[in-house]
Amino acid sequence: MILSEKLYPHLLEIDRAARERMDAMLPWMMEAAGVTEELKARDPMRWVGLMNTLKAQAEEIVFQELIYG
């Protein structure tokens, strides 16, 4: 794919699709988990922990869908 100059456009498309999927999925997951601005103000450490967990879960889903699948 490198020699035919198709690798980099392919990788850019996968990256774009993965970012779009993350951007669509994360707000939905935040709402389902009850991660709000109020929680961020009241308990910032819990908010950070939940956000890190949600981001890792969303990344794993995207990897399974787009990269490994």
PDB file of N, CA and C in Angstrom:
ATOM      1  N   MET A   1       0.815  -1.200   0.000  1.00  0.00           N
ATOM      2  CA  MET A   1       0.000   0.000   0.000  1.00  0.00           C
ATOM      3  C   MET A   1       0.859   1.265   0.000  1.00  0.00           C
ATOM      4  N   ILE A   2       2.036   1.175   0.573  1.00  0.00           N
ATOM      5  CA  ILE A   2       2.905   2.354   0.598  1.00  0.00           C
ATOM      6  C   ILE A   2       3.328   2.725  -0.823  1.00  0.00           C
ATOM      7  N   LEU A   3       3.722   1.715  -1.597  1.00  0.00           N
ATOM      8  CA  LEU A   3       4.194   1.990  -2.944  1.00  0.00           C
ATOM      9  C   LEU A   3       3.084   2.513  -3.850  1.00  0.00           C
ATOM     10  N   SER A   4       1.864   2.083  -3.611  1.00  0.00           N
ATOM     11  CA  SER A   4       0.751   2.562  -4.443  1.00  0.00           C
ATOM     12  C   SER A   4       0.165   3.867  -3.900  1.00  0.00           C
ATOM     13  N   GLU A   5       0.751   4.382  -2.832  1.00  0.00           N
ATOM     14  CA  GLU A   5       0.339   5.636  -2.201  1.00  0.00           C
ATOM     15  C   GLU A   5      -1.122   5.600  -1.729  1.00  0.00           C
ATOM     16  N   LYS A   6      -1.563   4.436  -1.291  1.00  0.00           N
ATOM     17  CA  LYS A   6      -2.921   4.286  -0.776  1.00  0.00           C
ATOM     18  C   LYS A   6      -2.957   4.138   0.737  1.00  0.00           C
ATOM     19  N   LEU A   7      -1.795   3.892   1.349  1.00  0.00           N
ATOM     20  CA  LEU A   7      -1.754   3.654   2.790  1.00  0.00           C
ATOM     21  C   LEU A   7      -2.144   4.896   3.580  1.00  0.00           C
ATOM     22  N   TYR A   8      -1.510   6.028   3.288  1.00  0.00           N
ATOM     23  CA  TYR A   8      -1.747   7.233   4.087  1.00  0.00           C
ATOM     24  C   TYR A   8      -3.180   7.750   3.966  1.00  0.00           C
ATOM     25  N   PRO A   9      -3.758   7.789   2.772  1.00  0.00           N
ATOM     26  CA  PRO A   9      -5.172   8.179   2.707  1.00  0.00           C
ATOM     27  C   PRO A   9      -6.074   7.207   3.476  1.00  0.00           C
ATOM     28  N   HIS A  10      -5.747   5.923   3.421  1.00  0.00           N
ATOM     29  CA  HIS A  10      -6.524   4.927   4.159  1.00  0.00           C
ATOM     30  C   HIS A  10      -6.422   5.176   5.667  1.00  0.00           C
ATOM     31  N   LEU A  11      -5.209   5.417   6.152  1.00  0.00           N
ATOM     32  CA  LEU A  11      -5.012   5.679   7.572  1.00  0.00           C
ATOM     33  C   LEU A  11      -5.713   6.961   8.014  1.00  0.00           C
ATOM     34  N   LEU A  12      -5.682   7.984   7.180  1.00  0.00           N
ATOM     35  CA  LEU A  12      -6.386   9.228   7.500  1.00  0.00           C
ATOM     36  C   LEU A  12      -7.890   9.002   7.593  1.00  0.00           C
ATOM     37  N   GLU A  13      -8.430   8.186   6.708  1.00  0.00           N
ATOM     38  CA  GLU A  13      -9.862   7.884   6.742  1.00  0.00           C
ATOM     39  C   GLU A  13     -10.235   7.100   8.000  1.00  0.00           C
ATOM     40  N   ILE A  14      -9.421   6.134   8.375  1.00  0.00           N
ATOM     41  CA  ILE A  14      -9.669   5.364   9.595  1.00  0.00           C
ATOM     42  C   ILE A  14      -9.598   6.282  10.811  1.00  0.00           C
ATOM     43  N   ASP A  15      -8.603   7.159  10.847  1.00  0.00           N
ATOM     44  CA  ASP A  15      -8.462   8.102  11.958  1.00  0.00           C
ATOM     45  C   ASP A  15      -9.674   9.029  12.047  1.00  0.00           C
ATOM     46  N   ARG A  16     -10.120   9.536  10.904  1.00  0.00           N
ATOM     47  CA  ARG A  16     -11.288  10.418  10.888  1.00  0.00           C
ATOM     48  C   ARG A  16     -12.527   9.689  11.393  1.00  0.00           C
ATOM     49  N   ALA A  17     -12.729   8.475  10.916  1.00  0.00           N
ATOM     50  CA  ALA A  17     -13.892   7.690  11.328  1.00  0.00           C
ATOM     51  C   ALA A  17     -13.844   7.374  12.821  1.00  0.00           C
ATOM     52  N   ALA A  18     -12.662   7.047  13.322  1.00  0.00           N
ATOM     53  CA  ALA A  18     -12.519   6.737  14.748  1.00  0.00           C
ATOM     54  C   ALA A  18     -12.811   7.968  15.604  1.00  0.00           C
ATOM     55  N   ARG A  19     -12.293   9.127  15.200  1.00  0.00           N
ATOM     56  CA  ARG A  19     -12.554  10.354  15.965  1.00  0.00           C
ATOM     57  C   ARG A  19     -14.036  10.730  15.947  1.00  0.00           C
ATOM     58  N   GLU A  20     -14.671  10.582  14.793  1.00  0.00           N
ATOM     59  CA  GLU A  20     -16.098  10.885  14.702  1.00  0.00           C
ATOM     60  C   GLU A  20     -16.906   9.953  15.591  1.00  0.00           C
ATOM     61  N   ARG A  21     -16.546   8.679  15.584  1.00  0.00           N
ATOM     62  CA  ARG A  21     -17.265   7.695  16.414  1.00  0.00           C
ATOM     63  C   ARG A  21     -17.075   8.013  17.894  1.00  0.00           C
ATOM     64  N   MET A  22     -15.861   8.382  18.292  1.00  0.00           N
ATOM     65  CA  MET A  22     -15.601   8.754  19.691  1.00  0.00           C
ATOM     66  C   MET A  22     -16.402   9.991  20.070  1.00  0.00           C
ATOM     67  N   ASP A  23     -16.403  10.997  19.194  1.00  0.00           N
ATOM     68  CA  ASP A  23     -17.133  12.233  19.467  1.00  0.00           C
ATOM     69  C   ASP A  23     -18.631  11.990  19.601  1.00  0.00           C
ATOM     70  N   ALA A  24     -19.154  11.016  18.878  1.00  0.00           N
ATOM     71  CA  ALA A  24     -20.577  10.703  18.957  1.00  0.00           C
ATOM     72  C   ALA A  24     -20.890   9.842  20.181  1.00  0.00           C
ATOM     73  N   MET A  25     -19.995   8.944  20.525  1.00  0.00           N
ATOM     74  CA  MET A  25     -20.254   7.969  21.573  1.00  0.00           C
ATOM     75  C   MET A  25     -20.057   8.532  22.981  1.00  0.00           C
ATOM     76  N   LEU A  26     -19.036   9.338  23.178  1.00  0.00           N
ATOM     77  CA  LEU A  26     -18.681   9.789  24.525  1.00  0.00           C
ATOM     78  C   LEU A  26     -19.789  10.584  25.208  1.00  0.00           C
ATOM     79  N   PRO A  27     -20.428  11.559  24.567  1.00  0.00           N
ATOM     80  CA  PRO A  27     -21.508  12.278  25.261  1.00  0.00           C
ATOM     81  C   PRO A  27     -22.658  11.359  25.690  1.00  0.00           C
ATOM     82  N   TRP A  28     -22.987  10.390  24.854  1.00  0.00           N
ATOM     83  CA  TRP A  28     -24.041   9.442  25.195  1.00  0.00           C
ATOM     84  C   TRP A  28     -23.635   8.622  26.423  1.00  0.00           C
ATOM     85  N   MET A  29     -22.390   8.169  26.450  1.00  0.00           N
ATOM     86  CA  MET A  29     -21.895   7.387  27.587  1.00  0.00           C
ATOM     87  C   MET A  29     -21.845   8.232  28.857  1.00  0.00           C
ATOM     88  N   MET A  30     -21.466   9.497  28.716  1.00  0.00           N
ATOM     89  CA  MET A  30     -21.429  10.393  29.874  1.00  0.00           C
ATOM     90  C   MET A  30     -22.823  10.565  30.471  1.00  0.00           C
ATOM     91  N   GLU A  31     -23.799  10.754  29.621  1.00  0.00           N
ATOM     92  CA  GLU A  31     -25.169  10.919  30.087  1.00  0.00           C
ATOM     93  C   GLU A  31     -25.654   9.648  30.793  1.00  0.00           C
ATOM     94  N   ALA A  32     -25.372   8.501  30.208  1.00  0.00           N
ATOM     95  CA  ALA A  32     -25.799   7.231  30.790  1.00  0.00           C
ATOM     96  C   ALA A  32     -25.142   6.977  32.139  1.00  0.00           C
ATOM     97  N   ALA A  33     -23.905   7.443  32.318  1.00  0.00           N
ATOM     98  CA  ALA A  33     -23.173   7.227  33.567  1.00  0.00           C
ATOM     99  C   ALA A  33     -23.429   8.325  34.595  1.00  0.00           C
ATOM    100  N   GLY A  34     -24.140   9.371  34.205  1.00  0.00           N
ATOM    101  CA  GLY A  34     -24.424  10.460  35.136  1.00  0.00           C
ATOM    102  C   GLY A  34     -23.256  11.406  35.353  1.00  0.00           C
ATOM    103  N   VAL A  35     -22.385  11.499  34.372  1.00  0.00           N
ATOM    104  CA  VAL A  35     -21.235  12.401  34.452  1.00  0.00           C
ATOM    105  C   VAL A  35     -21.698  13.774  33.955  1.00  0.00           C
ATOM    106  N   THR A  36     -21.769  14.721  34.886  1.00  0.00           N
ATOM    107  CA  THR A  36     -22.296  16.048  34.577  1.00  0.00           C
ATOM    108  C   THR A  36     -21.324  17.134  35.023  1.00  0.00           C
ATOM    109  N   GLU A  37     -21.627  18.355  34.608  1.00  0.00           N
ATOM    110  CA  GLU A  37     -20.834  19.502  35.074  1.00  0.00           C
ATOM    111  C   GLU A  37     -21.009  19.704  36.568  1.00  0.00           C
ATOM    112  N   GLU A  38     -22.179  19.361  37.079  1.00  0.00           N
ATOM    113  CA  GLU A  38     -22.419  19.459  38.524  1.00  0.00           C
ATOM    114  C   GLU A  38     -21.493  18.518  39.284  1.00  0.00           C
ATOM    115  N   LEU A  39     -21.350  17.289  38.785  1.00  0.00           N
ATOM    116  CA  LEU A  39     -20.430  16.331  39.399  1.00  0.00           C
ATOM    117  C   LEU A  39     -19.006  16.845  39.315  1.00  0.00           C
ATOM    118  N   LYS A  40     -18.653  17.445  38.198  1.00  0.00           N
ATOM    119  CA  LYS A  40     -17.300  17.991  38.010  1.00  0.00           C
ATOM    120  C   LYS A  40     -17.000  19.063  39.055  1.00  0.00           C
ATOM    121  N   ALA A  41     -17.995  19.907  39.340  1.00  0.00           N
ATOM    122  CA  ALA A  41     -17.803  20.969  40.335  1.00  0.00           C
ATOM    123  C   ALA A  41     -17.803  20.415  41.754  1.00  0.00           C
ATOM    124  N   ARG A  42     -18.654  19.430  42.007  1.00  0.00           N
ATOM    125  CA  ARG A  42     -18.814  18.896  43.353  1.00  0.00           C
ATOM    126  C   ARG A  42     -17.704  17.924  43.736  1.00  0.00           C
ATOM    127  N   ASP A  43     -17.307  17.052  42.827  1.00  0.00           N
ATOM    128  CA  ASP A  43     -16.319  16.004  43.122  1.00  0.00           C
ATOM    129  C   ASP A  43     -15.405  15.806  41.913  1.00  0.00           C
ATOM    130  N   PRO A  44     -14.446  16.719  41.726  1.00  0.00           N
ATOM    131  CA  PRO A  44     -13.605  16.681  40.518  1.00  0.00           C
ATOM    132  C   PRO A  44     -12.808  15.378  40.348  1.00  0.00           C
ATOM    133  N   MET A  45     -12.349  14.792  41.433  1.00  0.00           N
ATOM    134  CA  MET A  45     -11.560  13.559  41.314  1.00  0.00           C
ATOM    135  C   MET A  45     -12.429  12.399  40.816  1.00  0.00           C
ATOM    136  N   ARG A  46     -13.648  12.312  41.296  1.00  0.00           N
ATOM    137  CA  ARG A  46     -14.563  11.269  40.816  1.00  0.00           C
ATOM    138  C   ARG A  46     -14.889  11.502  39.349  1.00  0.00           C
ATOM    139  N   TRP A  47     -15.089  12.773  38.970  1.00  0.00           N
ATOM    140  CA  TRP A  47     -15.399  13.113  37.584  1.00  0.00           C
ATOM    141  C   TRP A  47     -14.254  12.679  36.662  1.00  0.00           C
ATOM    142  N   VAL A  48     -13.032  12.976  37.074  1.00  0.00           N
ATOM    143  CA  VAL A  48     -11.855  12.607  36.263  1.00  0.00           C
ATOM    144  C   VAL A  48     -11.766  11.085  36.135  1.00  0.00           C
ATOM    145  N   GLY A  49     -11.978  10.389  37.230  1.00  0.00           N
ATOM    146  CA  GLY A  49     -11.928   8.938  37.191  1.00  0.00           C
ATOM    147  C   GLY A  49     -12.979   8.354  36.254  1.00  0.00           C
ATOM    148  N   LEU A  50     -14.199   8.872  36.344  1.00  0.00           N
ATOM    149  CA  LEU A  50     -15.264   8.403  35.464  1.00  0.00           C
ATOM    150  C   LEU A  50     -14.978   8.734  34.005  1.00  0.00           C
ATOM    151  N   MET A  51     -14.475   9.931  33.748  1.00  0.00           N
ATOM    152  CA  MET A  51     -14.163  10.319  32.377  1.00  0.00           C
ATOM    153  C   MET A  51     -13.061   9.438  31.793  1.00  0.00           C
ATOM    154  N   ASN A  52     -12.037   9.140  32.595  1.00  0.00           N
ATOM    155  CA  ASN A  52     -10.963   8.267  32.121  1.00  0.00           C
ATOM    156  C   ASN A  52     -11.500   6.875  31.802  1.00  0.00           C
ATOM    157  N   THR A  53     -12.382   6.373  32.654  1.00  0.00           N
ATOM    158  CA  THR A  53     -12.975   5.056  32.427  1.00  0.00           C
ATOM    159  C   THR A  53     -13.830   5.057  31.165  1.00  0.00           C
ATOM    160  N   LEU A  54     -14.679   6.072  31.008  1.00  0.00           N
ATOM    161  CA  LEU A  54     -15.540   6.151  29.840  1.00  0.00           C
ATOM    162  C   LEU A  54     -14.736   6.281  28.552  1.00  0.00           C
ATOM    163  N   LYS A  55     -13.683   7.086  28.600  1.00  0.00           N
ATOM    164  CA  LYS A  55     -12.846   7.253  27.409  1.00  0.00           C
ATOM    165  C   LYS A  55     -12.172   5.934  27.027  1.00  0.00           C
ATOM    166  N   ALA A  56     -11.683   5.214  28.019  1.00  0.00           N
ATOM    167  CA  ALA A  56     -11.052   3.919  27.743  1.00  0.00           C
ATOM    168  C   ALA A  56     -12.061   2.930  27.167  1.00  0.00           C
ATOM    169  N   GLN A  57     -13.275   2.928  27.701  1.00  0.00           N
ATOM    170  CA  GLN A  57     -14.312   2.033  27.177  1.00  0.00           C
ATOM    171  C   GLN A  57     -14.674   2.400  25.738  1.00  0.00           C
ATOM    172  N   ALA A  58     -14.824   3.686  25.479  1.00  0.00           N
ATOM    173  CA  ALA A  58     -15.167   4.137  24.127  1.00  0.00           C
ATOM    174  C   ALA A  58     -14.052   3.801  23.150  1.00  0.00           C
ATOM    175  N   GLU A  59     -12.809   3.992  23.556  1.00  0.00           N
ATOM    176  CA  GLU A  59     -11.682   3.651  22.691  1.00  0.00           C
ATOM    177  C   GLU A  59     -11.667   2.163  22.373  1.00  0.00           C
ATOM    178  N   GLU A  60     -11.939   1.337  23.362  1.00  0.00           N
ATOM    179  CA  GLU A  60     -11.954  -0.109  23.136  1.00  0.00           C
ATOM    180  C   GLU A  60     -13.056  -0.494  22.150  1.00  0.00           C
ATOM    181  N   ILE A  61     -14.214   0.133  22.265  1.00  0.00           N
ATOM    182  CA  ILE A  61     -15.305  -0.136  21.330  1.00  0.00           C
ATOM    183  C   ILE A  61     -14.913   0.274  19.916  1.00  0.00           C
ATOM    184  N   VAL A  62     -14.333   1.460  19.787  1.00  0.00           N
ATOM    185  CA  VAL A  62     -13.915   1.948  18.469  1.00  0.00           C
ATOM    186  C   VAL A  62     -12.839   1.042  17.884  1.00  0.00           C
ATOM    187  N   PHE A  63     -11.880   0.628  18.702  1.00  0.00           N
ATOM    188  CA  PHE A  63     -10.840  -0.287  18.212  1.00  0.00           C
ATOM    189  C   PHE A  63     -11.459  -1.577  17.701  1.00  0.00           C
ATOM    190  N   GLN A  64     -12.410  -2.121  18.451  1.00  0.00           N
ATOM    191  CA  GLN A  64     -13.054  -3.370  18.032  1.00  0.00           C
ATOM    192  C   GLN A  64     -13.823  -3.185  16.725  1.00  0.00           C
ATOM    193  N   GLU A  65     -14.506  -2.058  16.594  1.00  0.00           N
ATOM    194  CA  GLU A  65     -15.318  -1.812  15.405  1.00  0.00           C
ATOM    195  C   GLU A  65     -14.503  -1.478  14.165  1.00  0.00           C
ATOM    196  N   LEU A  66     -13.528  -0.596  14.313  1.00  0.00           N
ATOM    197  CA  LEU A  66     -12.821  -0.067  13.152  1.00  0.00           C
ATOM    198  C   LEU A  66     -11.440  -0.660  12.900  1.00  0.00           C
ATOM    199  N   ILE A  67     -10.730  -0.971  13.953  1.00  0.00           N
ATOM    200  CA  ILE A  67      -9.348  -1.375  13.777  1.00  0.00           C
ATOM    201  C   ILE A  67      -9.234  -2.908  13.700  1.00  0.00           C
ATOM    202  N   TYR A  68      -9.742  -3.585  14.729  1.00  0.00           N
ATOM    203  CA  TYR A  68      -9.597  -5.037  14.795  1.00  0.00           C
ATOM    204  C   TYR A  68     -10.636  -5.767  13.957  1.00  0.00           C
ATOM    205  N   GLY A  69     -11.803  -5.158  13.802  1.00  0.00           N
ATOM    206  CA  GLY A  69     -12.922  -5.844  13.139  1.00  0.00           C
ATOM    207  C   GLY A  69     -12.821  -5.749  11.711  1.00  0.00           C
TER     208      GLY A  69
END
